[in-house]
PDB file of C-alpha atoms in Angstrom:
ATOM      1  CA  MET A   1     102.871 150.487 140.671  1.00 59.00           C
ATOM      2  CA  ALA A   2     103.809 151.676 143.865  1.00 63.00           C
ATOM      3  CA  ASN A   3     100.087 152.110 145.037  1.00 74.00           C
ATOM      4  CA  PHE A   4      99.129 148.292 144.431  1.00 81.00           C
ATOM      5  CA  TRP A   5     101.810 146.928 146.551  1.00 82.00           C
ATOM      6  CA  ARG A   6     100.040 149.403 149.094  1.00 81.00           C
ATOM      7  CA  PHE A   7      96.445 148.086 148.553  1.00 81.00           C
ATOM      8  CA  VAL A   8      98.094 144.500 148.899  1.00 84.00           C
ATOM      9  CA  ALA A   9     100.209 145.280 151.860  1.00 84.00           C
ATOM     10  CA  VAL A  10      96.819 146.617 153.676  1.00 85.00           C
ATOM     11  CA  ILE A  11      95.086 143.401 152.126  1.00 88.00           C
ATOM     12  CA  VAL A  12      97.766 140.369 152.267  1.00 89.00           C
ATOM     13  CA  GLY A  13      99.899 141.927 155.381  1.00 85.00           C
ATOM     14  CA  PRO A  14      98.063 141.500 158.891  1.00 87.00           C
ATOM     15  CA  GLY A  15      97.079 137.962 158.075  1.00 86.00           C
ATOM     16  CA  ALA A  16     100.638 136.837 156.927  1.00 90.00           C
ATOM     17  CA  LEU A  17     102.160 139.263 160.487  1.00 88.00           C
ATOM     18  CA  LEU A  18      99.483 136.070 162.107  1.00 87.00           C
ATOM     19  CA  LEU A  19     100.733 133.657 160.031  1.00 90.00           C
ATOM     20  CA  LEU A  20     104.022 134.410 160.739  1.00 92.00           C
ATOM     21  CA  ALA A  21     103.904 135.625 164.216  1.00 90.00           C
ATOM     22  CA  LEU A  22     102.038 131.457 164.279  1.00 89.00           C
ATOM     23  CA  VAL A  23     104.299 129.511 163.468  1.00 92.00           C
ATOM     24  CA  GLY A  24     107.464 131.088 164.749  1.00 93.00           C
ATOM     25  CA  HIS A  25     105.830 130.514 167.839  1.00 91.00           C
ATOM     26  CA  THR A  26     105.283 127.199 167.201  1.00 90.00           C
ATOM     27  CA  ALA A  27     108.565 126.068 165.465  1.00 91.00           C
ATOM     28  CA  PHE A  28     110.084 128.359 168.776  1.00 93.00           C
ATOM     29  CA  ASP A  29     108.257 125.925 171.143  1.00 89.00           C
ATOM     30  CA  THR A  30     108.365 122.611 168.951  1.00 89.00           C
ATOM     31  CA  TYR A  31     112.405 123.295 167.916  1.00 87.00           C
ATOM     32  CA  LEU A  32     113.851 125.480 170.451  1.00 88.00           C
ATOM     33  CA  LEU A  33     111.991 123.762 174.007  1.00 87.00           C
ATOM     34  CA  GLY A  34     110.974 120.664 173.068  1.00 84.00           C
ATOM     35  CA  ASN A  35     106.928 120.587 173.595  1.00 85.00           C
ATOM     36  CA  CYS A  36     105.518 118.361 170.078  1.00 84.00           C
ATOM     37  CA  ASP A  37     102.648 117.666 170.192  1.00 79.00           C
ATOM     38  CA  PRO A  38     101.957 114.216 170.995  1.00 83.00           C
ATOM     39  CA  LYS A  39      98.841 113.138 168.020  1.00 84.00           C
ATOM     40  CA  PHE A  40     101.355 115.071 165.620  1.00 83.00           C
ATOM     41  CA  GLY A  41     104.134 114.920 166.305  1.00 83.00           C
ATOM     42  CA  CYS A  42     106.931 117.833 165.932  1.00 80.00           C
ATOM     43  CA  GLY A  43     106.734 118.368 162.724  1.00 85.00           C
ATOM     44  CA  GLY A  44     102.975 117.777 162.236  1.00 87.00           C
ATOM     45  CA  GLY A  45     102.368 120.133 165.381  1.00 85.00           C
ATOM     46  CA  VAL A  46     103.887 123.144 162.749  1.00 88.00           C
ATOM     47  CA  GLN A  47     102.457 121.802 160.093  1.00 91.00           C
ATOM     48  CA  VAL A  48      98.931 121.546 161.265  1.00 89.00           C
ATOM     49  CA  ILE A  49      99.357 125.548 162.674  1.00 88.00           C
ATOM     50  CA  ALA A  50     100.938 126.625 159.985  1.00 91.00           C
ATOM     51  CA  PHE A  51      97.470 124.586 158.294  1.00 91.00           C
ATOM     52  CA  VAL A  52      95.255 126.915 159.950  1.00 86.00           C
ATOM     53  CA  SER A  53      97.140 130.199 160.091  1.00 87.00           C
ATOM     54  CA  GLY A  54      96.430 129.637 157.187  1.00 90.00           C
ATOM     55  CA  LEU A  55      93.829 129.590 156.131  1.00 89.00           C
ATOM     56  CA  ALA A  56      93.278 132.145 158.916  1.00 86.00           C
ATOM     57  CA  LEU A  57      94.709 134.174 155.618  1.00 89.00           C
ATOM     58  CA  LEU A  58      92.870 133.590 152.918  1.00 91.00           C
ATOM     59  CA  CYS A  59      89.492 134.296 155.130  1.00 89.00           C
ATOM     60  CA  SER A  60      90.885 138.111 156.248  1.00 90.00           C
ATOM     61  CA  SER A  61      92.219 138.886 153.406  1.00 91.00           C
ATOM     62  CA  LEU A  62      88.907 137.984 151.244  1.00 91.00           C
ATOM     63  CA  GLY A  63      87.574 140.892 154.348  1.00 90.00           C
ATOM     64  CA  HIS A  64      89.786 143.146 153.950  1.00 89.00           C
ATOM     65  CA  LEU A  65      89.167 143.080 149.593  1.00 91.00           C
ATOM     66  CA  PRO A  66      86.279 144.819 149.564  1.00 91.00           C
ATOM     67  CA  VAL A  67      86.757 147.060 152.365  1.00 90.00           C
ATOM     68  CA  CYS A  68      90.399 147.967 151.077  1.00 87.00           C
ATOM     69  CA  LEU A  69      88.194 148.725 147.811  1.00 87.00           C
ATOM     70  CA  LEU A  70      85.832 151.709 149.934  1.00 88.00           C
ATOM     71  CA  PHE A  71      88.592 152.872 150.750  1.00 85.00           C
ATOM     72  CA  LEU A  72      91.304 152.838 147.358  1.00 83.00           C
ATOM     73  CA  ARG A  73      91.743 156.681 147.075  1.00 82.00           C
ATOM     74  CA  MET A  74      92.421 157.080 150.668  1.00 81.00           C
ATOM     75  CA  LEU A  75      95.615 154.232 150.530  1.00 81.00           C
ATOM     76  CA  ARG A  76      96.948 155.755 148.143  1.00 81.00           C
ATOM     77  CA  GLN A  77      97.260 159.368 149.500  1.00 81.00           C
ATOM     78  CA  THR A  78      97.838 158.153 152.927  1.00 80.00           C
ATOM     79  CA  ARG A  79     101.061 158.723 154.278  1.00 82.00           C
ATOM     80  CA  ALA A  80     103.410 155.061 154.718  1.00 82.00           C
ATOM     81  CA  LEU A  81     103.248 155.729 158.246  1.00 84.00           C
ATOM     82  CA  TRP A  82      99.763 156.048 158.693  1.00 84.00           C
ATOM     83  CA  LEU A  83      99.863 152.914 156.799  1.00 85.00           C
ATOM     84  CA  LEU A  84     102.193 150.597 158.708  1.00 88.00           C
ATOM     85  CA  VAL A  85     100.389 151.936 162.053  1.00 87.00           C
ATOM     86  CA  ALA A  86      96.706 150.381 159.835  1.00 87.00           C
ATOM     87  CA  ILE A  87      98.412 147.119 159.052  1.00 88.00           C
ATOM     88  CA  ALA A  88     100.072 146.996 162.769  1.00 90.00           C
ATOM     89  CA  ALA A  89      95.899 147.448 164.161  1.00 90.00           C
ATOM     90  CA  LEU A  90      94.546 145.507 161.289  1.00 89.00           C
ATOM     91  CA  GLY A  91      97.071 142.720 162.439  1.00 88.00           C
ATOM     92  CA  LEU A  92      96.738 142.180 166.618  1.00 89.00           C
ATOM     93  CA  GLY A  93      93.051 142.526 165.628  1.00 86.00           C
ATOM     94  CA  GLN A  94      93.723 139.421 163.597  1.00 86.00           C
ATOM     95  CA  GLY A  95      95.126 138.441 166.675  1.00 86.00           C
ATOM     96  CA  VAL A  96      92.972 139.144 169.305  1.00 86.00           C
ATOM     97  CA  LEU A  97      90.057 137.492 166.851  1.00 83.00           C
ATOM     98  CA  PHE A  98      92.142 134.089 166.423  1.00 82.00           C
ATOM     99  CA  ALA A  99      92.678 134.315 170.645  1.00 84.00           C
ATOM    100  CA  ALA A 100      88.881 134.296 171.305  1.00 81.00           C
ATOM    101  CA  SER A 101      87.867 133.007 168.397  1.00 77.00           C
ATOM    102  CA  GLY A 102      87.095 129.085 170.316  1.00 71.00           C
ATOM    103  CA  ASP A 103      84.481 131.555 172.228  1.00 74.00           C
ATOM    104  CA  LEU A 104      83.052 134.426 169.012  1.00 70.00           C
ATOM    105  CA  LEU A 105      83.496 132.418 166.148  1.00 70.00           C
ATOM    106  CA  PRO A 106      80.518 130.046 165.554  1.00 72.00           C
ATOM    107  CA  GLY A 107      81.673 125.609 165.505  1.00 68.00           C
ATOM    108  CA  ASP A 108      79.096 124.250 163.622  1.00 70.00           C
ATOM    109  CA  SER A 109      81.495 123.764 160.506  1.00 76.00           C
ATOM    110  CA  LEU A 110      83.866 124.485 158.855  1.00 75.00           C
ATOM    111  CA  GLN A 111      81.860 127.215 156.447  1.00 81.00           C
ATOM    112  CA  SER A 112      80.603 129.050 158.607  1.00 82.00           C
ATOM    113  CA  MET A 113      84.391 130.402 160.606  1.00 81.00           C
ATOM    114  CA  MET A 114      85.533 130.338 157.658  1.00 84.00           C
ATOM    115  CA  ALA A 115      82.510 132.769 156.853  1.00 86.00           C
ATOM    116  CA  ALA A 116      82.822 134.851 160.273  1.00 86.00           C
ATOM    117  CA  TRP A 117      86.435 135.123 160.324  1.00 85.00           C
ATOM    118  CA  ALA A 118      85.648 137.385 157.201  1.00 89.00           C
ATOM    119  CA  GLY A 119      82.829 139.463 157.930  1.00 89.00           C
ATOM    120  CA  ALA A 120      84.542 139.928 161.397  1.00 89.00           C
ATOM    121  CA  SER A 121      88.080 141.221 159.790  1.00 90.00           C
ATOM    122  CA  ALA A 122      85.993 142.780 157.133  1.00 90.00           C
ATOM    123  CA  LEU A 123      83.967 144.900 160.082  1.00 91.00           C
ATOM    124  CA  MET A 124      87.735 145.286 161.664  1.00 90.00           C
ATOM    125  CA  ALA A 125      89.424 147.350 158.271  1.00 90.00           C
ATOM    126  CA  LEU A 126      86.193 148.937 157.621  1.00 91.00           C
ATOM    127  CA  VAL A 127      86.434 150.348 161.413  1.00 91.00           C
ATOM    128  CA  VAL A 128      90.730 150.874 161.512  1.00 89.00           C
ATOM    129  CA  LEU A 129      90.485 152.152 158.088  1.00 87.00           C
ATOM    130  CA  GLY A 130      87.408 154.547 158.481  1.00 87.00           C
ATOM    131  CA  ALA A 131      89.717 156.019 161.832  1.00 86.00           C
ATOM    132  CA  VAL A 132      93.118 156.497 159.939  1.00 85.00           C
ATOM    133  CA  ARG A 133      90.691 157.894 157.294  1.00 82.00           C
ATOM    134  CA  TYR A 134      89.670 160.199 159.944  1.00 81.00           C
ATOM    135  CA  TRP A 135      92.341 161.372 162.015  1.00 78.00           C
ATOM    136  CA  ALA A 136      95.213 161.011 158.988  1.00 67.00           C
ATOM    137  CA  PRO A 137      97.391 164.441 159.216  1.00 66.00           C
ATOM    138  CA  ASN A 138      96.470 164.214 155.293  1.00 58.00           C
ATOM    139  CA  ASN A 139      95.727 168.066 153.649  1.00 51.00           C
ATOM    140  CA  SER A 140      94.920 165.321 150.130  1.00 54.00           C
ATOM    141  CA  PHE A 141      91.189 164.215 152.615  1.00 53.00           C
ATOM    142  CA  LYS A 142      89.997 167.557 153.177  1.00 53.00           C
ATOM    143  CA  PRO A 143      89.182 170.912 151.621  1.00 56.00           C
ATOM    144  CA  LYS A 144      91.321 173.951 150.876  1.00 59.00           C
ATOM    145  CA  PRO A 145      90.113 177.191 150.847  1.00 62.00           C
ATOM    146  CA  LEU A 146      90.716 179.337 147.564  1.00 63.00           C
ATOM    147  CA  ARG A 147      93.197 181.328 146.738  1.00 69.00           C
ATOM    148  CA  GLY A 148      92.704 185.439 148.508  1.00 62.00           C
ATOM    149  CA  SER A 149      89.837 183.758 151.217  1.00 57.00           C
ATOM    150  CA  ALA A 150      90.760 183.204 154.964  1.00 55.00           C
TER     151      ALA A 150
END
């Protein structure tokens, strides 16, 4: 069961970090600083950001799923600290992608933006999990010499 939670944490964790950060920032800005959105009102601005970041969570989860299936064995055997590093790196990547989404993602339609977000998330997960697979100090991935040799 612990392996299942590792799998879910890598798939959903980075998008959830982005969702919490964006909604928390917007709620702080709205309710504590008093900067209300003139179009949607105070509560409506937080709801709009929650909806947009929820869509980002869905797209990033769909992008991370096939990559996590490729690295399933590595996710089971890697130490928890390295998985937290991977989740943090993916969360930062999601934040950078969200900040640059106006310039990088196609603005033709919502479907094209969501597909591009999922693709960029999959590419980001492939790079980060590949780096963890390569640099993680876990001997279970490397061939072990036979006893008595070397």
